[in-house]
Every structure is written in structure tokens, then in C-alpha cells.
Coordinates of C-alpha atoms in Angstrom, one line a residue:
M23 CA 76.9 -88.5 -26.4
S24 CA 75.3 -91.4 -24.5
K25 CA 75.2 -94.9 -25.8
K26 CA 71.4 -95.0 -26.2
P27 CA 71.2 -91.9 -28.5
F28 CA 74.1 -93.3 -30.5
N29 CA 72.3 -96.6 -30.9
A30 CA 69.1 -94.8 -32.0
N31 CA 71.2 -92.8 -34.5
R32 CA 72.6 -96.0 -35.9
Q33 CA 69.1 -97.5 -36.1
I34 CA 68.0 -94.5 -38.1
A35 CA 71.1 -94.6 -40.3
R36 CA 70.5 -98.3 -41.1
A37 CA 66.8 -97.8 -41.8
A38 CA 67.6 -94.7 -43.8
G39 CA 70.1 -96.6 -45.9
T40 CA 67.5 -99.2 -46.7
V41 CA 64.9 -96.6 -47.6
M42 CA 67.3 -94.6 -49.6
L43 CA 68.2 -97.6 -51.8
A44 CA 64.5 -98.3 -52.3
F45 CA 63.7 -94.7 -53.0
A46 CA 66.7 -94.5 -55.4
F47 CA 65.3 -97.5 -57.3
G48 CA 61.9 -95.8 -57.4
Q49 CA 63.5 -92.6 -58.7
I50 CA 65.2 -94.5 -61.4
V51 CA 61.9 -96.2 -62.5
G52 CA 60.2 -92.8 -62.2
L53 CA 62.9 -91.2 -64.4
L54 CA 62.4 -94.0 -66.9
R55 CA 58.6 -93.2 -66.9
R56 CA 59.2 -89.5 -67.4
V57 CA 61.6 -90.2 -70.3
L58 CA 59.0 -92.4 -72.0
V59 CA 56.3 -89.8 -71.4
A60 CA 58.5 -87.0 -72.7
Q61 CA 59.3 -89.0 -75.8
A62 CA 55.7 -89.7 -76.5
F63 CA 54.2 -86.3 -75.8
G64 CA 57.0 -83.7 -75.4
A65 CA 56.4 -80.5 -73.4
G66 CA 53.1 -79.7 -75.2
V67 CA 49.4 -79.3 -75.0
E68 CA 48.5 -82.9 -74.2
L69 CA 51.0 -83.3 -71.4
D70 CA 50.0 -79.9 -69.9
A71 CA 46.4 -81.3 -69.8
F72 CA 47.5 -84.5 -68.2
I73 CA 49.6 -82.8 -65.5
A74 CA 46.8 -80.4 -64.7
A75 CA 44.2 -83.2 -64.4
N76 CA 46.5 -85.2 -62.2
R77 CA 46.7 -82.3 -59.7
V78 CA 43.1 -83.0 -58.4
S79 CA 43.6 -86.7 -57.5
E80 CA 47.0 -85.9 -56.1
T81 CA 45.5 -83.2 -53.9
L82 CA 42.8 -85.5 -52.6
F83 CA 45.4 -88.1 -51.6
N84 CA 47.6 -85.6 -49.9
L85 CA 44.7 -83.9 -48.1
V86 CA 43.2 -87.1 -46.6
A87 CA 45.8 -89.8 -46.6
G88 CA 49.2 -88.5 -47.6
G89 CA 51.4 -86.5 -45.3
A90 CA 48.5 -85.2 -43.3
L91 CA 47.3 -88.6 -42.1
G92 CA 50.8 -90.0 -41.7
S93 CA 52.0 -87.2 -39.5
A94 CA 49.0 -87.7 -37.2
F95 CA 48.6 -91.4 -37.4
I96 CA 52.2 -92.7 -36.9
P97 CA 52.9 -90.9 -33.5
T98 CA 49.6 -92.2 -32.0
F99 CA 49.8 -95.7 -33.5
T100 CA 53.5 -95.9 -32.5
G101 CA 52.7 -94.8 -29.0
F102 CA 50.4 -97.9 -28.6
L103 CA 53.1 -100.2 -30.0
A104 CA 55.7 -98.7 -27.6
R105 CA 53.4 -99.5 -24.7
E106 CA 52.6 -102.9 -26.2
D107 CA 48.9 -102.2 -26.5
K108 CA 48.4 -103.9 -29.9
K109 CA 44.6 -104.2 -29.5
S110 CA 44.1 -100.5 -29.2
A111 CA 46.6 -99.9 -32.1
W112 CA 44.6 -102.1 -34.5
K113 CA 41.3 -100.6 -33.5
L114 CA 42.7 -97.2 -34.3
A115 CA 44.1 -98.5 -37.7
S116 CA 40.7 -100.0 -38.6
A117 CA 38.7 -96.9 -37.8
V118 CA 41.1 -94.7 -39.8
A119 CA 41.0 -97.0 -42.8
N120 CA 37.3 -96.9 -42.8
W121 CA 37.2 -93.1 -42.6
V122 CA 39.8 -92.8 -45.4
T123 CA 37.7 -95.0 -47.7
L124 CA 34.5 -93.2 -47.0
V125 CA 35.8 -89.6 -47.3
L126 CA 38.0 -90.2 -50.4
S127 CA 35.1 -92.0 -52.2
L128 CA 32.8 -89.1 -51.5
L129 CA 35.3 -86.5 -52.6
A130 CA 36.2 -88.4 -55.7
A131 CA 32.5 -88.6 -56.7
L132 CA 32.1 -84.8 -56.2
G133 CA 35.3 -84.2 -58.2
A134 CA 33.9 -86.2 -61.1
V135 CA 30.6 -84.4 -61.1
F136 CA 32.1 -80.9 -60.9
A137 CA 35.1 -81.6 -63.1
P138 CA 34.3 -78.9 -65.8
Q139 CA 33.9 -76.2 -63.1
I140 CA 37.1 -77.3 -61.4
V141 CA 39.1 -77.0 -64.6
R142 CA 37.5 -73.8 -65.8
H143 CA 37.5 -71.8 -62.5
A144 CA 40.2 -73.3 -60.2
L145 CA 42.7 -75.4 -62.0
A146 CA 43.6 -74.2 -65.5
P147 CA 41.5 -71.3 -66.7
G148 CA 44.0 -70.7 -69.5
F149 CA 42.8 -73.9 -71.1
S150 CA 39.3 -72.5 -71.7
G151 CA 40.6 -70.7 -74.8
N152 CA 41.3 -74.1 -76.3
P153 CA 38.1 -76.1 -76.2
A154 CA 39.8 -79.4 -77.2
Q155 CA 42.4 -79.1 -74.4
F156 CA 39.8 -78.1 -71.9
A157 CA 37.6 -81.1 -72.7
L158 CA 40.7 -83.4 -72.6
T159 CA 41.6 -82.1 -69.2
V160 CA 38.1 -82.8 -67.8
T161 CA 38.1 -86.4 -69.1
L162 CA 41.6 -87.1 -67.8
L163 CA 40.7 -85.7 -64.4
R164 CA 37.7 -88.0 -64.1
I165 CA 39.7 -91.1 -65.1
Q166 CA 42.4 -90.4 -62.5
L167 CA 40.1 -89.8 -59.5
A168 CA 39.9 -93.5 -58.8
S169 CA 43.6 -93.5 -57.9
A170 CA 42.9 -91.2 -54.9
I171 CA 41.0 -93.9 -53.1
L172 CA 43.6 -96.6 -53.7
F173 CA 46.4 -94.2 -52.7
G174 CA 44.6 -93.3 -49.5
L175 CA 44.4 -96.9 -48.2
S176 CA 48.0 -97.5 -49.4
G177 CA 49.2 -94.4 -47.5
L178 CA 47.7 -95.7 -44.3
M179 CA 49.4 -99.1 -44.9
M180 CA 52.7 -97.3 -45.2
G181 CA 52.1 -95.7 -41.8
I182 CA 51.3 -99.0 -40.2
L183 CA 54.4 -100.7 -41.6
N184 CA 56.7 -97.8 -40.8
S185 CA 55.5 -97.8 -37.2
H186 CA 56.5 -101.5 -37.0
Q187 CA 60.0 -100.5 -38.3
V188 CA 59.2 -102.1 -41.7
F189 CA 60.6 -99.7 -44.3
L190 CA 61.7 -101.6 -47.4
I191 CA 58.3 -102.7 -48.8
P192 CA 56.6 -99.3 -48.3
A193 CA 59.7 -97.6 -49.8
L194 CA 59.3 -99.7 -52.9
T195 CA 55.7 -98.7 -53.5
P196 CA 56.5 -95.5 -55.5
S197 CA 58.3 -97.7 -58.0
M198 CA 55.2 -99.8 -58.3
Y199 CA 53.2 -96.7 -59.1
Q200 CA 55.7 -95.7 -61.8
L201 CA 55.6 -99.2 -63.3
G202 CA 51.8 -98.8 -63.7
M203 CA 52.4 -95.6 -65.6
I204 CA 55.1 -97.2 -67.7
F205 CA 52.6 -99.9 -68.6
G206 CA 50.1 -97.2 -69.5
V207 CA 52.6 -95.3 -71.8
L208 CA 54.0 -98.5 -73.4
V209 CA 50.9 -100.7 -73.7
L210 CA 47.9 -98.5 -73.6
T211 CA 49.1 -95.2 -75.1
P212 CA 49.7 -96.5 -78.6
K213 CA 46.0 -97.4 -78.9
M214 CA 44.4 -94.8 -76.5
G215 CA 46.8 -91.9 -76.7
I216 CA 47.1 -89.7 -73.5
Y217 CA 44.1 -91.5 -72.0
G218 CA 46.3 -94.6 -71.7
L219 CA 48.6 -92.7 -69.5
A220 CA 45.7 -91.7 -67.3
W221 CA 44.6 -95.3 -66.9
G222 CA 48.2 -96.1 -66.1
V223 CA 47.9 -93.8 -63.1
V224 CA 45.0 -95.9 -61.8
I225 CA 46.9 -99.2 -62.5
G226 CA 50.0 -97.8 -60.7
A227 CA 47.9 -96.8 -57.6
L228 CA 46.6 -100.4 -57.5
F229 CA 50.1 -101.8 -57.7
H230 CA 51.1 -99.3 -54.9
L231 CA 48.4 -100.8 -52.6
V232 CA 48.7 -104.5 -53.5
L233 CA 52.5 -104.6 -52.9
Q234 CA 52.0 -103.9 -49.1
I235 CA 49.2 -106.3 -48.4
P236 CA 51.4 -109.4 -47.7
S237 CA 53.6 -107.5 -45.3
L238 CA 50.6 -106.1 -43.5
L239 CA 49.0 -109.5 -43.1
K240 CA 52.2 -110.8 -41.5
K241 CA 51.5 -108.3 -38.6
R242 CA 48.4 -110.2 -37.8
G243 CA 46.4 -107.2 -37.0
K244 CA 42.6 -107.6 -36.4
Y245 CA 40.4 -105.5 -38.7
S246 CA 37.2 -104.0 -37.2
L247 CA 34.3 -102.6 -39.1
T248 CA 34.1 -99.4 -37.1
L249 CA 34.5 -95.6 -37.4
G250 CA 35.8 -95.3 -33.9
I251 CA 33.2 -92.8 -32.8
G252 CA 34.0 -92.2 -29.1
N253 CA 37.5 -93.7 -29.4
A254 CA 39.9 -91.3 -27.8
A255 CA 42.8 -92.4 -30.1
V256 CA 40.8 -91.7 -33.2
A257 CA 39.9 -88.3 -31.8
E258 CA 43.6 -87.7 -31.1
V259 CA 44.5 -88.5 -34.7
I260 CA 41.8 -86.2 -36.0
R261 CA 43.0 -83.5 -33.6
L262 CA 46.6 -83.8 -34.8
M263 CA 45.5 -84.1 -38.4
G264 CA 43.4 -80.9 -38.4
P265 CA 46.2 -78.4 -38.4
R266 CA 48.3 -80.6 -40.7
L267 CA 45.4 -80.9 -43.1
L268 CA 45.2 -77.1 -43.3
G269 CA 48.9 -77.0 -43.9
V270 CA 48.7 -79.6 -46.7
A271 CA 45.8 -77.7 -48.2
V272 CA 47.8 -74.5 -48.4
V273 CA 50.8 -76.4 -50.0
Q274 CA 48.4 -77.9 -52.6
L275 CA 46.8 -74.5 -53.1
N276 CA 50.3 -73.2 -54.1
F277 CA 50.6 -76.0 -56.7
W278 CA 47.2 -75.1 -58.0
V279 CA 48.2 -71.4 -58.2
N280 CA 51.3 -72.4 -60.2
T281 CA 49.3 -74.5 -62.6
W282 CA 46.7 -71.7 -62.9
L283 CA 49.5 -69.1 -63.7
A284 CA 51.4 -71.5 -66.0
S285 CA 48.3 -72.3 -68.0
R286 CA 48.3 -68.6 -69.1
M287 CA 51.9 -68.7 -70.2
A288 CA 53.5 -70.2 -73.3
P289 CA 52.6 -73.8 -74.2
G290 CA 54.8 -76.2 -72.3
S291 CA 55.1 -74.0 -69.2
V292 CA 52.9 -76.4 -67.1
A293 CA 55.1 -79.3 -68.1
G294 CA 58.2 -77.2 -67.6
I295 CA 57.6 -76.5 -63.9
E296 CA 56.4 -80.1 -63.4
Y297 CA 59.5 -81.7 -64.9
G298 CA 61.8 -79.2 -63.3
F299 CA 60.3 -79.7 -59.9
A300 CA 60.3 -83.5 -60.4
L301 CA 64.1 -83.5 -61.1
M302 CA 64.7 -81.4 -57.9
L303 CA 62.4 -83.7 -56.0
M304 CA 64.3 -86.8 -57.2
A305 CA 67.2 -85.6 -55.2
Q306 CA 65.1 -84.5 -52.3
I307 CA 63.3 -87.8 -52.0
A308 CA 66.5 -89.9 -52.2
I309 CA 68.2 -87.7 -49.6
A310 CA 65.7 -86.2 -47.2
Q311 CA 62.6 -88.4 -47.4
S312 CA 64.6 -91.6 -47.0
I313 CA 66.2 -90.2 -43.8
A314 CA 62.9 -88.6 -42.6
T315 CA 60.9 -91.8 -43.2
A316 CA 63.4 -93.8 -41.2
A317 CA 63.8 -91.2 -38.4
M318 CA 60.2 -90.4 -37.6
P319 CA 59.2 -93.6 -35.9
T320 CA 62.4 -93.3 -33.8
F321 CA 61.6 -89.7 -32.9
A322 CA 58.1 -90.8 -32.0
A323 CA 59.2 -93.7 -29.8
Q324 CA 61.8 -91.5 -28.0
Y325 CA 59.2 -88.9 -27.3
A326 CA 56.6 -91.4 -26.1
L327 CA 59.2 -92.7 -23.6
G328 CA 60.1 -89.1 -22.5
K329 CA 63.6 -89.1 -23.9
L330 CA 63.9 -85.6 -25.2
D331 CA 67.7 -85.6 -25.0
D332 CA 67.7 -88.6 -27.4
V333 CA 65.3 -86.7 -29.7
R334 CA 67.7 -83.7 -29.8
S335 CA 70.7 -85.9 -30.6
S336 CA 68.9 -88.0 -33.3
L337 CA 67.4 -84.9 -34.9
S338 CA 70.7 -83.0 -35.0
A339 CA 72.5 -86.0 -36.6
S340 CA 69.7 -86.4 -39.2
I341 CA 69.9 -82.7 -40.2
R342 CA 73.7 -82.9 -40.6
G343 CA 73.3 -85.9 -42.8
V344 CA 70.8 -84.3 -45.0
I345 CA 72.9 -81.1 -45.4
L346 CA 76.0 -83.1 -46.3
L347 CA 74.1 -84.8 -49.1
S348 CA 71.8 -81.9 -50.4
V349 CA 74.5 -79.2 -50.8
P350 CA 76.5 -81.1 -53.4
A351 CA 73.3 -82.2 -55.1
T352 CA 72.3 -78.6 -55.4
V353 CA 75.6 -77.7 -57.1
G354 CA 75.3 -80.7 -59.4
L355 CA 71.8 -79.9 -60.6
I356 CA 72.6 -76.3 -61.3
T357 CA 75.8 -76.8 -63.2
L358 CA 74.8 -80.0 -65.1
R359 CA 71.1 -79.2 -65.7
V360 CA 71.2 -78.7 -69.5
P361 CA 73.3 -81.9 -70.3
L362 CA 71.3 -83.9 -67.8
I363 CA 67.9 -82.9 -69.3
T364 CA 69.2 -83.3 -72.8
L365 CA 70.5 -86.8 -72.0
L366 CA 67.3 -87.9 -70.2
Y367 CA 64.5 -86.4 -72.2
Q368 CA 65.5 -84.8 -75.6
R369 CA 64.2 -87.3 -78.1
G370 CA 60.9 -87.9 -79.9
E371 CA 58.5 -85.0 -79.3
F372 CA 60.8 -83.6 -76.6
D373 CA 62.9 -81.1 -78.6
A374 CA 65.6 -78.5 -77.8
R375 CA 62.9 -76.0 -76.9
S376 CA 61.4 -78.4 -74.4
T377 CA 64.9 -78.8 -72.8
E378 CA 65.3 -75.1 -72.5
I379 CA 61.9 -74.7 -70.8
V380 CA 62.6 -77.5 -68.2
A381 CA 66.2 -76.4 -67.6
W382 CA 65.1 -72.9 -66.8
A383 CA 62.7 -74.1 -64.2
L384 CA 65.2 -76.6 -62.7
L385 CA 67.8 -73.8 -62.2
W386 CA 65.5 -71.9 -59.8
Y387 CA 64.1 -75.0 -58.2
A388 CA 67.6 -76.5 -57.5
I389 CA 68.6 -73.6 -55.2
G390 CA 65.8 -74.6 -52.9
L391 CA 66.9 -78.2 -52.5
V392 CA 68.7 -77.7 -49.1
G393 CA 65.6 -75.9 -47.7
H394 CA 63.3 -78.6 -48.9
S395 CA 65.5 -81.3 -47.5
V396 CA 66.1 -79.9 -44.0
M397 CA 62.4 -78.8 -43.7
E398 CA 61.4 -82.5 -44.4
I399 CA 63.4 -83.6 -41.3
L400 CA 62.2 -80.7 -39.1
A401 CA 58.5 -81.2 -40.0
R402 CA 58.6 -84.9 -39.2
A403 CA 60.3 -84.2 -35.8
F404 CA 57.4 -81.8 -34.9
Y405 CA 54.9 -84.4 -35.9
A406 CA 56.7 -87.0 -33.8
L407 CA 56.4 -84.6 -30.8
H408 CA 52.6 -84.6 -31.4
D409 CA 52.9 -81.0 -32.6
T410 CA 51.2 -80.6 -36.0
K411 CA 50.2 -77.0 -35.2
T412 CA 53.6 -75.3 -35.3
P413 CA 54.8 -76.6 -38.7
V414 CA 51.4 -76.0 -40.2
L415 CA 51.2 -72.4 -39.1
V416 CA 54.7 -71.8 -40.3
G417 CA 53.9 -73.6 -43.6
I418 CA 50.7 -71.5 -44.1
G419 CA 52.8 -68.3 -43.8
A420 CA 55.5 -69.6 -46.1
M421 CA 53.1 -70.9 -48.7
S422 CA 51.1 -67.6 -48.6
L423 CA 54.3 -65.8 -49.3
N424 CA 54.9 -68.4 -52.1
V425 CA 51.7 -67.3 -53.8
V426 CA 52.7 -63.7 -53.5
F427 CA 56.2 -64.4 -54.7
S428 CA 54.9 -66.5 -57.6
I429 CA 52.8 -63.6 -59.0
A430 CA 55.5 -61.0 -58.4
F431 CA 58.5 -63.0 -59.7
A432 CA 56.5 -64.3 -62.8
A433 CA 55.7 -60.7 -63.6
L434 CA 59.3 -59.6 -63.0
F435 CA 60.8 -62.3 -65.2
E436 CA 58.4 -61.4 -68.0
R437 CA 59.2 -57.7 -67.7
I438 CA 63.0 -58.3 -68.0
G439 CA 62.5 -60.8 -70.9
W440 CA 63.0 -64.0 -69.0
M441 CA 60.7 -67.0 -69.3
P442 CA 58.1 -66.3 -66.5
H443 CA 57.7 -69.9 -65.3
G444 CA 61.2 -69.6 -63.8
G445 CA 59.7 -67.0 -61.4
L446 CA 57.3 -69.7 -60.1
A447 CA 60.3 -71.9 -59.3
L448 CA 62.2 -69.1 -57.6
A449 CA 59.2 -68.3 -55.5
N450 CA 59.0 -71.9 -54.2
S451 CA 62.7 -72.0 -53.3
L452 CA 62.7 -68.7 -51.5
A453 CA 59.5 -69.4 -49.5
T454 CA 60.8 -72.9 -48.5
A455 CA 64.2 -71.4 -47.3
L456 CA 62.3 -69.0 -45.0
E457 CA 60.1 -71.8 -43.8
M458 CA 63.1 -73.9 -42.9
I459 CA 64.9 -71.1 -41.0
L460 CA 61.8 -70.4 -38.9
L461 CA 61.2 -74.1 -38.1
M462 CA 64.8 -74.5 -37.1
I463 CA 64.5 -71.6 -34.6
L464 CA 61.2 -72.9 -33.2
M465 CA 62.5 -76.5 -32.8
R466 CA 65.6 -75.2 -31.0
K467 CA 63.3 -73.5 -28.5
R468 CA 61.1 -76.5 -28.2
L469 CA 64.0 -78.9 -27.4
N470 CA 66.1 -76.3 -25.4
G471 CA 68.9 -76.6 -27.9
L472 CA 69.6 -78.3 -31.2
H473 CA 73.4 -78.6 -31.5
I474 CA 73.3 -75.7 -33.8
S475 CA 77.1 -75.2 -33.8
S476 CA 77.5 -78.8 -35.1
I477 CA 74.9 -78.3 -37.8
A478 CA 76.4 -75.0 -38.9
R479 CA 79.9 -76.5 -39.0
G480 CA 78.5 -79.4 -41.2
F481 CA 76.9 -76.9 -43.5
G482 CA 80.2 -74.9 -43.8
Q483 CA 82.2 -78.0 -44.5
A484 CA 79.7 -79.1 -47.1
A485 CA 79.6 -75.7 -48.8
L486 CA 83.4 -75.4 -48.9
A487 CA 83.7 -78.9 -50.5
A488 CA 80.8 -78.1 -52.9
L489 CA 82.5 -74.9 -54.0
G490 CA 85.5 -76.8 -55.2
M491 CA 83.1 -79.2 -56.9
G492 CA 81.3 -76.4 -58.6
I493 CA 84.5 -74.8 -59.9
A494 CA 85.6 -78.1 -61.4
L495 CA 82.2 -78.7 -63.0
F496 CA 82.2 -75.2 -64.5
W497 CA 85.6 -75.9 -66.1
W498 CA 84.3 -79.4 -67.2
N499 CA 81.3 -77.8 -69.0
Q500 CA 83.4 -75.2 -70.7
A501 CA 86.0 -77.7 -71.9
N502 CA 83.3 -80.1 -73.3
S503 CA 80.8 -77.6 -74.7
T504 CA 80.7 -79.5 -78.0
S505 CA 80.9 -83.0 -76.6
A506 CA 78.0 -85.5 -76.4
P507 CA 75.5 -84.8 -73.6
W508 CA 76.0 -88.3 -72.1
L509 CA 79.7 -87.6 -71.7
V510 CA 79.2 -84.1 -70.2
A511 CA 76.5 -85.3 -67.8
L512 CA 77.9 -88.6 -66.6
G513 CA 81.5 -87.4 -66.6
G514 CA 80.4 -84.4 -64.6
I515 CA 78.6 -86.5 -62.0
A516 CA 81.7 -88.7 -61.6
I517 CA 84.1 -85.8 -61.3
G518 CA 81.9 -83.8 -59.0
G519 CA 81.3 -86.7 -56.7
V520 CA 85.0 -87.6 -56.4
I521 CA 86.0 -83.9 -55.7
Y522 CA 83.3 -83.5 -53.1
L523 CA 84.2 -86.7 -51.3
L524 CA 87.8 -85.7 -51.3
G525 CA 86.8 -82.3 -50.0
I526 CA 84.8 -83.6 -47.0
W527 CA 87.6 -86.1 -46.3
V528 CA 90.3 -83.4 -46.2
L529 CA 88.0 -81.3 -44.0
K530 CA 87.6 -84.3 -41.7
V531 CA 83.8 -84.4 -41.7
P532 CA 82.9 -87.0 -39.0
E533 CA 80.3 -88.7 -41.0
I534 CA 82.7 -89.7 -43.8
Q535 CA 85.2 -90.9 -41.3
Q536 CA 82.5 -93.1 -39.7
V537 CA 81.5 -94.5 -43.1
A538 CA 85.2 -95.2 -43.9
S539 CA 85.6 -96.9 -40.6
I540 CA 82.6 -99.2 -41.2
I541 CA 83.8 -100.1 -44.6
R542 CA 87.3 -101.0 -43.2
R543 CA 85.7 -103.2 -40.5
R544 CA 83.5 -104.9 -43.0
F545 CA 86.5 -105.9 -45.3
S546 CA 89.0 -106.6 -42.6

């Protein structure tokens, strides 16, 4: 391996470490928020209404300024910075910011006007049988729409700062959002009920935006009141964003379908899949999104300078790192899901039945963690290569299968006497695994190789070490079946972590050897 790819990999690793710590902090704050919300509302009718209503503003954000915009904006903006053309870069940023504000404001206004129709026909038709829950969902939807505009601008700021290799502040913004919701549940909810939580979403979105403004001002970019009509760079962002926008729309459609189906199941099913997915996503964010966020600007810069060998090397190293972390996380979530959920959530309105509902969803979501994690890296690599079309087409196929799987598995689970919302989680995991495999094959062709043997060897080593970890955790659960949940959960995490680390050390995994070498140098 040449020195330059090695240096790029070290740059990605350092940035990923920073982002991972910030994301971990955000996940801890987010976990605290979910604990407080669960205690206040349980897995019941009001929380189902809130989660369903939040789906609309979340969809608007993701469609216009979330992953769709970032995947199109960062490569183009980074290209200008790599060529030291700052004037063009900031003209592009200004035009995109103006478009984001205009489009999201219009969509939010339309969402507010047609909120009843959205809930009745597209979002949660199962709530129509309960007029009070239906009316509550409509009102909560309207309150939360303002957050989409704030998140849109904040998402663009994150792209600008990441392109400048500034990762810490953008990575802290999710924790600011969670703090806003915590303010809502602690301060507003006692007087306003579930409406206080909805206003907490808006406050959190504002915190998300404001935190980044000082860092953005330090870049001394010049804002222009323009839409960039006729600007080739703006046209390039729109061109790249088009396919990705379609892909995000299909992913969001899948979430809508799941909410639509779960609204017709037993009360608490909507909250069950939301909380189960959130727990899986905690691990995915800490592992994959931190590495992907740090790696994408490096991939984009390497591609802009024509260094495809460096892209191949950096991408392969990133995938190995993600696999080595996500495999044990999968085993841990599956084996410790019940004590973890009991420890985190079971208090107040969140009872043993709520724990059962969420644990059942988490079981089936957890088996898809590796697929979700690797896919995150592969998708960002395609975007860095200015190819939004390939991952979008693959994603459309996978998410279309997801919808089919969701309907089929939910029906199958119900037929054999299992809670049907677990079928929705299994559908997501299976579709994501298929998507990951196809993206890996296509990326290998695109780069004329992808060090597949190294990646496969890393997966085999991780799986072998995780097998020993899983056996130990199974014994631990059996030996402590009547012990306190905190002992089972925290003790299991400690035991599992030690056994896995010993396993990959015995198997001589290069990454753990490198970490040990760095630690020895630091303390010598």
C-alpha cells in the first residue's frame, strides 16, 4: 500500500474517531430522550400518534435537504475547494440554501393544509377508527412541520462544514435536537401533554441549526441572494440530486408503508417498530455513519484528483472497520435485547407488554445491522464518485422488495401466531442485506477491484470472534435469568466486549494490532 492512501486512511480514521465520539454522545442523549418519552407515554395510542405525525416532517427533510442533498452537494462543493475556487463554492452554497428554504416552506405549507387527508389516506388509516387519535395526529403533524425548514438549512450547513473537514460541531447537532425534545418532555409536557413533545421537536430543530452558525461564520463565506439559475454547478447538484431524491422517496415510502400497516395492528405496534429500529440505528449511527461521514469528503477529494487507487484502498479499509464493529454489535443486540430494553425503558407507562413489543421488533431489526452499516459506506462512496444513479436504482429495487416482504412477512407472522410487526422488521433486514450485496458487486466493477479477499477475511474473523461472544452471552443470560436487568445487561456488555476483543486479538486482526501499537506509542 502506498504512503498516500495510508495517510488518507489515517485521516479518515482520525476524523471517524472524532465523529464517533460525538455521535456516541448524541446517541446517549437520544437514549435519555426515549427513556423519558417512554416513561411519560409508554407504547400506546398517544405515542403512536406522535411517531406517525413526525413521519411527515422527517420525510420532507430527507427528501430535500437530508441525505439526498448531502450526497449531491458535498462532491460538487468539495471539488471547488480542492481546486481552490472558493468564490464558485460559496455561490453554489448560497443558491442551494435559497432553494432549500423556498421548497421546504412551500411543502410545509401544503402539508399543513392537507394534513387530514395525509393522515387518513396515506399515513395511518388505522387511526380513522379512533376519532380522538386521528385528530391528535393531524394537530401534531401541523406543529412539527416547522422543523423541516430548520432541519433543511441545518443539513446544508453540515455539508459545508464536512467539506471543510470540520466534523465535530456537525456531529454534535443530533444531540442538540435531542436536548430540544428533552426540554419538551420535561418542561412542556407536564402542562401541554403530547403537544409539548411536538413543540420540543421544533425547538430541537432550532438548536440543531444554531449550533453550527459560529463554525460556518469562521469560514468567511460570502452569501448571495440568488437561485443560481444558469449556474452549471447548481445544475450539477440538481442532476446528482435527482436520482438520489427518487431513492430517498422510495426509502421514506417504505417507512410510510410500515406505519400504515402497523396502524392496523395491535396498539403499540407503531411505537414498537419505531423504538426497535431506533435501538438498531443507535449502533448503526455510532459505527457506520461516523465512519461514512468522515470518509465521504476524502473519497470525493481523491476522486476529484483522479486517484482511483486511493479510493479503492480507503473504501476497503472503511468497510473492514465497519464490519469489525457491526458484527459483535449484532450479536449483543440479539442476545441482550430483553434486559437492555427492560433496563432502559420499563418504568412509568412503559410496562412489560411494551418491553415485549419492542424486543420482538429489535430481534428482527438487529440481524440487518451489518447490511445497514456496510451499505452506508458503499452508498457514500458512489456519491463521492458523482454517481447517485447506481445506488438509487439498487435502492429502489430493494425498497420495493421491502414493501412486498413487509406485507408477506406480517401476514406470515400473524398466521403462525407471532406478533406481526416483527415481520416488518425482518422485511427491512432482508431487503437491506440484498441491497448491500448488489452494491458491493457493482462497486467492485466500478473500481476494477475492491480488496474483496481482505474484506471477506475481516468478516470471517469478526464472525468467529462474535460466535464465542454469543455463546458466552447465552450462558450469561441463562445463569442470571432471575437477576436484576441492570446486572444482566451491563454485565453482558462487559463480558461480550472482553471476549470479542480477545477473539480478534488471538486471530491477529490487523486493525486491533494497529490500535494496540498506537496506544503503546502514546504511553511510551
